[in-house]
mmCIF file of C-alpha atoms and ligand atoms in Angstrom:
data_model
loop_
_atom_site.group_PDB
_atom_site.id
_atom_site.type_symbol
_atom_site.label_atom_id
_atom_site.label_comp_id
_atom_site.label_asym_id
_atom_site.label_seq_id
_atom_site.Cartn_x
_atom_site.Cartn_y
_atom_site.Cartn_z
ATOM 1 C CA MET A 1 0.389 -0.081 0.016
ATOM 2 C CA LYS A 2 1.092 3.136 -0.801
ATOM 3 C CA THR A 3 0.707 4.831 2.486
ATOM 4 C CA GLY A 4 3.716 7.983 2.297
ATOM 5 C CA TYR A 5 1.925 8.765 -0.839
ATOM 6 C CA TRP A 6 -1.502 8.417 0.982
ATOM 7 C CA LEU A 7 0.145 10.794 4.025
ATOM 8 C CA ALA A 8 2.022 13.550 2.055
ATOM 9 C CA THR A 9 -1.340 13.826 -0.275
ATOM 10 C CA LEU A 10 -3.666 14.255 3.180
ATOM 11 C CA LEU A 11 -1.410 16.166 5.189
ATOM 12 C CA MET A 12 -1.416 18.720 2.489
ATOM 13 C CA ALA A 13 -5.134 18.954 1.683
ATOM 14 C CA VAL A 14 -5.380 19.505 5.684
ATOM 15 C CA SER A 15 -2.304 22.116 6.012
ATOM 16 C CA VAL A 16 -4.433 24.100 2.926
ATOM 17 C CA GLY A 17 -7.069 23.392 4.707
ATOM 18 C CA ALA A 18 -6.589 26.015 7.522
ATOM 19 C CA ALA A 19 -9.060 25.644 10.192
ATOM 20 C CA TRP A 20 -7.612 24.447 12.524
ATOM 21 C CA ALA A 21 -4.737 26.075 13.592
ATOM 22 C CA GLU A 22 -5.366 25.355 17.192
ATOM 23 C CA PRO A 23 -3.749 22.403 17.964
ATOM 24 C CA SER A 24 -5.676 19.422 18.007
ATOM 25 C CA SER A 25 -4.600 17.909 21.333
ATOM 26 C CA LYS A 26 -1.994 19.227 24.187
ATOM 27 C CA VAL A 27 -0.489 15.608 24.196
ATOM 28 C CA ALA A 28 2.836 15.152 22.490
ATOM 29 C CA TRP A 29 4.777 12.438 22.050
ATOM 30 C CA THR A 30 8.439 13.573 22.924
ATOM 31 C CA PRO A 31 10.457 11.050 24.846
ATOM 32 C CA GLU A 32 9.577 12.397 28.117
ATOM 33 C CA GLN A 33 6.301 11.746 27.623
ATOM 34 C CA LEU A 34 6.920 8.179 26.098
ATOM 35 C CA ALA A 35 9.187 7.656 29.191
ATOM 36 C CA ALA A 36 6.643 8.287 31.137
ATOM 37 C CA LEU A 37 4.477 6.508 30.123
ATOM 38 C CA LYS A 38 6.232 2.994 29.798
ATOM 39 C CA ARG A 39 6.521 3.286 33.541
ATOM 40 C CA GLY A 40 2.545 3.004 33.841
ATOM 41 C CA ASP A 41 2.173 -0.204 35.804
ATOM 42 C CA ALA A 42 -0.203 -2.477 34.950
ATOM 43 C CA ALA A 43 -0.874 -3.930 38.718
ATOM 44 C CA LYS A 44 -2.075 -0.040 40.043
ATOM 45 C CA GLY A 45 -4.011 0.376 35.985
ATOM 46 C CA LYS A 46 -6.418 -3.046 37.044
ATOM 47 C CA ALA A 47 -6.959 -1.695 40.609
ATOM 48 C CA ILE A 48 -8.290 1.445 38.682
ATOM 49 C CA ALA A 49 -9.977 -0.192 35.625
ATOM 50 C CA GLU A 50 -12.209 -0.958 39.161
ATOM 51 C CA THR A 51 -13.691 2.197 38.369
ATOM 52 C CA CYS A 52 -14.205 1.861 34.826
ATOM 53 C CA ALA A 53 -15.852 -1.712 34.274
ATOM 54 C CA ALA A 54 -19.487 -0.436 35.250
ATOM 55 C CA CYS A 55 -19.457 0.874 31.669
ATOM 56 C CA HIS A 56 -16.750 -0.268 30.238
ATOM 57 C CA ALA A 57 -16.480 -4.178 30.298
ATOM 58 C CA ASN A 58 -16.700 -4.130 27.035
ATOM 59 C CA GLY A 59 -20.139 -4.503 24.978
ATOM 60 C CA GLY A 60 -23.031 -2.218 25.037
ATOM 61 C CA GLN A 61 -22.821 0.932 23.956
ATOM 62 C CA PHE A 62 -19.382 1.818 25.578
ATOM 63 C CA PRO A 63 -16.077 1.612 23.523
ATOM 64 C CA TYR A 64 -14.360 -1.216 24.729
ATOM 65 C CA LEU A 65 -10.622 -0.590 25.745
ATOM 66 C CA ASP A 66 -9.284 -3.940 26.558
ATOM 67 C CA GLY A 67 -6.334 -4.868 23.809
ATOM 68 C CA GLN A 68 -6.180 -1.029 23.106
ATOM 69 C CA LEU A 69 -2.555 0.405 22.210
ATOM 70 C CA ALA A 70 -1.464 2.220 25.299
ATOM 71 C CA PRO A 71 -0.357 5.696 24.392
ATOM 72 C CA TYR A 72 -3.981 6.365 22.256
ATOM 73 C CA LEU A 73 -6.183 5.769 25.157
ATOM 74 C CA TYR A 74 -2.705 7.737 27.036
ATOM 75 C CA LYS A 75 -4.149 10.134 24.764
ATOM 76 C CA GLN A 76 -7.390 9.989 25.153
ATOM 77 C CA LEU A 77 -7.620 10.365 28.894
ATOM 78 C CA GLN A 78 -5.302 13.552 28.948
ATOM 79 C CA ASP A 79 -7.530 14.885 26.215
ATOM 80 C CA TYR A 80 -10.640 14.505 27.933
ATOM 81 C CA LYS A 81 -9.168 15.760 31.317
ATOM 82 C CA ASP A 82 -8.046 19.170 28.814
ATOM 83 C CA GLY A 83 -11.060 19.952 26.873
ATOM 84 C CA SER A 84 -9.652 18.287 24.072
ATOM 85 C CA ARG A 85 -11.988 15.796 23.848
ATOM 86 C CA ASP A 86 -15.263 16.657 24.552
ATOM 87 C CA ASN A 87 -17.787 14.413 26.968
ATOM 88 C CA PRO A 88 -20.191 15.222 29.975
ATOM 89 C CA VAL A 89 -19.709 11.564 31.443
ATOM 90 C CA MET A 90 -15.275 11.410 31.336
ATOM 91 C CA THR A 91 -14.598 14.587 31.764
ATOM 92 C CA GLY A 92 -15.874 14.620 34.970
ATOM 93 C CA LEU A 93 -14.916 10.770 35.613
ATOM 94 C CA VAL A 94 -11.094 11.570 34.847
ATOM 95 C CA ALA A 95 -10.041 14.664 36.575
ATOM 96 C CA GLY A 96 -9.102 12.516 39.808
ATOM 97 C CA LEU A 97 -6.262 11.079 38.044
ATOM 98 C CA SER A 98 -3.083 12.204 37.396
ATOM 99 C CA ALA A 99 -1.673 11.701 34.523
ATOM 100 C CA GLU A 100 0.821 8.950 36.339
ATOM 101 C CA ASP A 101 -2.991 7.205 36.834
ATOM 102 C CA MET A 102 -4.035 7.564 33.226
ATOM 103 C CA ALA A 103 -0.314 5.437 32.278
ATOM 104 C CA HIS A 104 -0.695 3.164 35.041
ATOM 105 C CA VAL A 105 -5.155 2.109 33.133
ATOM 106 C CA ALA A 106 -3.247 3.085 29.885
ATOM 107 C CA ALA A 107 -1.092 0.752 30.628
ATOM 108 C CA HIS A 108 -3.245 -2.311 32.035
ATOM 109 C CA TYR A 109 -5.655 -1.944 29.669
ATOM 110 C CA SER A 110 -3.270 -2.496 26.704
ATOM 111 C CA GLN A 111 -2.579 -5.775 28.098
ATOM 112 C CA GLN A 112 -5.809 -7.274 27.818
ATOM 113 C CA ALA A 113 -6.575 -9.506 24.614
ATOM 114 C CA LEU A 114 -9.111 -7.818 22.477
ATOM 115 C CA PRO A 115 -13.107 -9.248 22.715
ATOM 116 C CA PRO A 116 -14.685 -11.314 20.983
ATOM 117 C CA ALA A 117 -15.516 -9.313 17.840
ATOM 118 C CA PRO A 118 -19.617 -8.832 18.615
ATOM 119 C CA LYS A 119 -22.391 -9.696 15.953
ATOM 120 C CA THR A 120 -22.914 -7.897 13.228
ATOM 121 C CA GLU A 121 -24.874 -7.053 10.123
ATOM 122 C CA PRO A 122 -22.756 -7.140 6.922
ATOM 123 C CA ALA A 123 -20.850 -3.716 5.375
ATOM 124 C CA SER A 124 -21.409 -3.745 2.300
ATOM 125 C CA GLU A 125 -19.166 -4.107 -0.641
ATOM 126 C CA ALA A 126 -18.627 -0.610 -1.030
ATOM 127 C CA ALA A 127 -16.776 -0.070 2.219
ATOM 128 C CA GLU A 128 -14.378 -3.114 1.800
ATOM 129 C CA VAL A 129 -13.045 -0.910 -1.067
ATOM 130 C CA LEU A 130 -12.764 2.567 0.108
ATOM 131 C CA VAL A 131 -11.168 0.715 3.723
ATOM 132 C CA GLU A 132 -8.371 -1.057 1.265
ATOM 133 C CA MET A 133 -8.171 1.383 -1.385
ATOM 134 C CA GLY A 134 -9.728 4.471 -0.230
ATOM 135 C CA ASP A 135 -10.863 6.726 -3.355
ATOM 136 C CA SER A 136 -8.396 9.105 -5.211
ATOM 137 C CA ARG A 137 -11.413 10.681 -6.974
ATOM 138 C CA ARG A 138 -11.681 12.055 -3.144
ATOM 139 C CA ILE A 139 -8.224 12.790 -1.062
ATOM 140 C CA LEU A 140 -9.620 9.248 0.563
ATOM 141 C CA PRO A 141 -6.579 7.061 2.152
ATOM 142 C CA PRO A 142 -7.799 3.444 2.356
ATOM 143 C CA CYS A 143 -8.090 3.185 6.080
ATOM 144 C CA ALA A 144 -6.015 0.141 5.776
ATOM 145 C CA ALA A 145 -3.274 2.832 5.672
ATOM 146 C CA CYS A 146 -3.142 3.243 9.172
ATOM 147 C CA HIS A 147 -5.942 1.315 10.950
ATOM 148 C CA GLU A 148 -3.659 -1.884 9.087
ATOM 149 C CA ALA A 149 -5.794 -4.199 7.155
ATOM 150 C CA SER A 150 -6.718 -6.288 10.543
ATOM 151 C CA GLY A 151 -8.429 -2.905 12.053
ATOM 152 C CA LYS A 152 -5.742 -3.482 15.210
ATOM 153 C CA GLY A 153 -4.083 0.069 15.066
ATOM 154 C CA GLN A 154 -0.262 0.989 14.318
ATOM 155 C CA LYS A 155 1.931 2.845 16.535
ATOM 156 C CA ILE A 156 2.062 5.316 18.869
ATOM 157 C CA ASP A 157 -1.334 6.479 18.577
ATOM 158 C CA VAL A 158 -3.504 4.497 16.053
ATOM 159 C CA PRO A 159 -6.722 2.885 17.715
ATOM 160 C CA ALA A 160 -7.133 -0.385 17.323
ATOM 161 C CA ILE A 161 -11.256 -0.539 15.292
ATOM 162 C CA ALA A 162 -11.364 -3.730 14.469
ATOM 163 C CA GLY A 163 -14.989 -5.890 16.633
ATOM 164 C CA GLN A 164 -15.328 -2.673 18.088
ATOM 165 C CA ASN A 165 -19.038 -2.365 18.710
ATOM 166 C CA ALA A 166 -20.674 -0.764 15.475
ATOM 167 C CA ALA A 167 -23.238 2.513 17.523
ATOM 168 C CA TYR A 168 -19.841 3.844 19.104
ATOM 169 C CA LEU A 169 -18.115 3.406 15.918
ATOM 170 C CA GLU A 170 -20.476 5.769 14.081
ATOM 171 C CA GLN A 171 -21.174 7.542 16.645
ATOM 172 C CA THR A 172 -17.703 9.487 16.981
ATOM 173 C CA LEU A 173 -17.448 8.656 13.356
ATOM 174 C CA LEU A 174 -19.791 11.338 13.247
ATOM 175 C CA ASP A 175 -18.583 12.956 15.698
ATOM 176 C CA TYR A 176 -15.029 13.987 13.496
ATOM 177 C CA LYS A 177 -17.055 15.404 10.757
ATOM 178 C CA SER A 178 -19.340 17.783 12.146
ATOM 179 C CA GLY A 179 -16.180 18.272 14.294
ATOM 180 C CA ALA A 180 -17.759 17.758 17.782
ATOM 181 C CA ARG A 181 -14.675 15.458 18.516
ATOM 182 C CA HIS A 182 -11.854 17.831 16.826
ATOM 183 C CA ASN A 183 -9.067 16.147 19.095
ATOM 184 C CA ASP A 184 -7.680 14.076 15.937
ATOM 185 C CA LEU A 185 -4.376 15.474 15.537
ATOM 186 C CA TYR A 186 -3.758 16.896 12.851
ATOM 187 C CA GLY A 187 -7.690 16.754 12.059
ATOM 188 C CA ARG A 188 -6.581 13.396 10.079
ATOM 189 C CA MET A 189 -9.679 12.160 10.995
ATOM 190 C CA HIS A 190 -11.949 14.734 10.357
ATOM 191 C CA SER A 191 -10.319 15.084 6.722
ATOM 192 C CA ILE A 192 -11.619 12.006 5.900
ATOM 193 C CA THR A 193 -14.960 11.616 7.521
ATOM 194 C CA GLN A 194 -15.335 15.016 6.089
ATOM 195 C CA GLN A 195 -14.961 13.646 2.663
ATOM 196 C CA LEU A 196 -17.837 10.356 3.764
ATOM 197 C CA ASN A 197 -21.177 10.666 2.876
ATOM 198 C CA GLU A 198 -23.328 9.123 6.621
ATOM 199 C CA ASP A 199 -23.566 5.985 4.621
ATOM 200 C CA GLU A 200 -20.980 5.459 4.373
ATOM 201 C CA ILE A 201 -19.962 6.099 7.584
ATOM 202 C CA ARG A 202 -22.766 2.853 7.976
ATOM 203 C CA GLN A 203 -21.424 0.948 6.290
ATOM 204 C CA LEU A 204 -17.680 1.619 7.876
ATOM 205 C CA ALA A 205 -18.905 1.087 11.312
ATOM 206 C CA ARG A 206 -20.530 -2.437 9.877
ATOM 207 C CA TYR A 207 -18.083 -3.189 8.184
ATOM 208 C CA TYR A 208 -15.803 -2.294 11.818
ATOM 209 C CA ALA A 209 -17.257 -4.177 14.133
ATOM 210 C CA GLY A 210 -17.677 -7.483 12.363
ATOM 211 C CA LEU A 211 -14.251 -7.188 11.179
ATOM 212 C CA ARG A 212 -13.034 -10.722 13.633
ATOM 213 C CA ARG A 213 -9.353 -10.182 14.947
HETATM 214 C C1 HEC B 1 -20.666 6.302 32.918
HETATM 215 C C2 HEC B 1 -19.983 5.200 32.177
HETATM 216 C C3 HEC B 1 -18.216 5.470 31.769
HETATM 217 C C4 HEC B 1 -17.710 5.022 33.251
HETATM 218 C C5 HEC B 1 -17.879 4.280 34.531
HETATM 219 C C6 HEC B 1 -16.209 4.779 32.370
HETATM 220 N N1 HEC B 1 -16.507 5.982 30.935
HETATM 221 FE FE1 HEC B 1 -15.289 5.827 29.648
HETATM 222 N N2 HEC B 1 -16.298 6.407 28.123
HETATM 223 C C7 HEC B 1 -17.349 6.507 28.089
HETATM 224 C C8 HEC B 1 -18.507 6.662 27.163
HETATM 225 C C9 HEC B 1 -19.777 7.300 27.149
HETATM 226 C C10 HEC B 1 -17.394 6.926 25.758
HETATM 227 C C11 HEC B 1 -17.488 7.589 24.551
HETATM 228 C C12 HEC B 1 -17.497 9.398 24.824
HETATM 229 C C13 HEC B 1 -18.003 9.692 23.711
HETATM 230 O O1 HEC B 1 -18.421 9.557 22.555
HETATM 231 O O2 HEC B 1 -16.106 11.207 23.403
HETATM 232 C C14 HEC B 1 -16.337 6.661 26.696
HETATM 233 C C15 HEC B 1 -14.951 6.954 26.625
HETATM 234 C C16 HEC B 1 -13.942 6.086 27.005
HETATM 235 C C17 HEC B 1 -12.665 6.409 26.288
HETATM 236 C C18 HEC B 1 -12.146 6.405 24.576
HETATM 237 C C19 HEC B 1 -12.359 5.294 23.809
HETATM 238 C C20 HEC B 1 -12.242 5.498 22.663
HETATM 239 O O3 HEC B 1 -11.758 4.301 22.612
HETATM 240 O O4 HEC B 1 -11.936 6.695 22.339
HETATM 241 C C21 HEC B 1 -11.112 5.772 27.427
HETATM 242 C C22 HEC B 1 -9.998 6.448 27.112
HETATM 243 C C23 HEC B 1 -12.026 5.461 27.978
HETATM 244 N N3 HEC B 1 -13.339 5.542 28.370
HETATM 245 C C24 HEC B 1 -11.576 5.787 29.478
HETATM 246 C C25 HEC B 1 -11.959 4.766 30.832
HETATM 247 C C26 HEC B 1 -11.410 5.134 31.623
HETATM 248 C C27 HEC B 1 -9.736 4.218 31.933
HETATM 249 C C28 HEC B 1 -12.427 4.569 32.717
HETATM 250 C C29 HEC B 1 -12.329 4.257 34.402
HETATM 251 C C30 HEC B 1 -11.458 5.759 35.397
HETATM 252 C C31 HEC B 1 -13.788 4.932 32.413
HETATM 253 N N4 HEC B 1 -13.727 5.414 30.992
HETATM 254 C C32 HEC B 1 -15.183 4.635 33.193
HETATM 255 C C33 HEC B 1 -18.602 5.687 29.477
HETATM 256 C C34 HEC B 1 -17.795 5.756 31.471
HETATM 257 C C1 HEC B 2 -3.611 9.079 8.093
HETATM 258 C C2 HEC B 2 -3.635 7.549 9.020
HETATM 259 C C3 HEC B 2 -5.735 7.378 9.118
HETATM 260 C C4 HEC B 2 -6.286 7.163 8.279
HETATM 261 C C5 HEC B 2 -6.497 7.067 6.358
HETATM 262 C C6 HEC B 2 -7.409 7.004 8.888
HETATM 263 N N1 HEC B 2 -7.686 6.847 9.953
HETATM 264 FE FE1 HEC B 2 -9.264 6.999 11.903
HETATM 265 N N2 HEC B 2 -7.924 7.697 12.565
HETATM 266 C C7 HEC B 2 -6.142 8.113 12.516
HETATM 267 C C8 HEC B 2 -5.766 9.122 13.919
HETATM 268 C C9 HEC B 2 -4.125 8.503 14.029
HETATM 269 C C10 HEC B 2 -7.364 8.100 14.728
HETATM 270 C C11 HEC B 2 -6.818 9.233 16.030
HETATM 271 C C12 HEC B 2 -7.253 10.555 16.667
HETATM 272 C C13 HEC B 2 -7.322 10.834 17.402
HETATM 273 O O1 HEC B 2 -6.567 10.689 18.746
HETATM 274 O O2 HEC B 2 -8.872 11.317 18.133
HETATM 275 C C14 HEC B 2 -7.688 7.380 14.436
HETATM 276 C C15 HEC B 2 -9.152 7.441 14.676
HETATM 277 C C16 HEC B 2 -10.414 6.135 14.529
HETATM 278 C C17 HEC B 2 -11.520 6.038 14.954
HETATM 279 C C18 HEC B 2 -11.832 6.772 16.108
HETATM 280 C C19 HEC B 2 -11.694 5.585 17.479
HETATM 281 C C20 HEC B 2 -12.335 5.308 18.550
HETATM 282 O O3 HEC B 2 -11.240 4.191 19.617
HETATM 283 O O4 HEC B 2 -12.824 6.420 19.042
HETATM 284 C C21 HEC B 2 -12.497 5.336 13.549
HETATM 285 C C22 HEC B 2 -13.818 5.465 14.028
HETATM 286 C C23 HEC B 2 -11.574 5.616 12.959
HETATM 287 N N3 HEC B 2 -10.499 6.472 13.154
HETATM 288 C C24 HEC B 2 -12.443 5.115 11.458
HETATM 289 C C25 HEC B 2 -11.607 4.666 10.480
HETATM 290 C C26 HEC B 2 -12.230 4.510 9.042
HETATM 291 C C27 HEC B 2 -13.486 3.907 8.379
HETATM 292 C C28 HEC B 2 -10.622 5.387 7.821
HETATM 293 C C29 HEC B 2 -10.706 5.102 6.458
HETATM 294 C C30 HEC B 2 -12.088 6.155 6.818
HETATM 295 C C31 HEC B 2 -9.862 5.527 8.633
HETATM 296 N N4 HEC B 2 -10.067 5.829 9.836
HETATM 297 C C32 HEC B 2 -8.878 6.207 8.264
HETATM 298 C C33 HEC B 2 -5.694 7.746 11.452
HETATM 299 C C34 HEC B 2 -6.580 7.056 10.445
#
């Protein structure tokens, strides 16, 4: 896959867009930041995660956290805390977490096995094409270039989305599109979802929810 080409095109499109002059997240992957993340202690994180299980015990309307990449989890928690990502429930919950706590809980979840994929309706073939090939007529890179063909995500902070619950996937993609979710570095997911219509978003959510990991 010509990831380099797509990334260059996308970054160009984003910088021409210029509407995203404000930094979208205060998390920067400096060596110090990555070292702090490495000090995350999964045992301490497990104790914290007990307070999260009521909602995140993998299923229903909530995103799964088990098996997610630690830097992605850590970034989202920081983003909720400083308001870069808005959600009244999560903002309230992270208020009491220190940066160390976030590294601990991220370490815990990243070491869990991914939960089994839920049963979902099959997605359209058009969704599969978008995932694997993108669409060069719109500046739309294939999702797989970043999220990997298996949907397991990749370093540093591209999240695993395979088997994620469809309702959450659809809502969060709509939120990137409308700008309600605006914590993606360089506005990558915003630029991408702006070019997708709601039906494509629904189909892509189904595709990833049904993807076996
Ligand atoms: C009362 C229910 C509830 C509890 C308890 C809860 N969460 Fe959440 N969490 C949510 C909801 C709802 C979302 C999706 C919010 C959104 O769309 O931004 C979410 C999203 C997240 C995300 C972003 C996931 C992603 O894929 O982007 C992370 C990380 C997270 N929660 C971590 C935690 C941690 C850690 C705890 C425990 C300290 C916790 N949550 C407790 C409801 C909850
Ligand atoms: C240029 C790389 C890139 C491409 C291409 C890409 N993504 Fe993403 N995606 C990301 C990054 C990075 C994030 C995390 C952004 C953040 O911190 O909010 C993300 C986040 C997401 C999320 C949020 C996951 C969660 O747990 O909240 C979904 C869903 C998603 N992408 C779906 C897609 C789909 C569907 C496509 C194809 C149409 C796609 N992505 C293409 C890089 C990419």
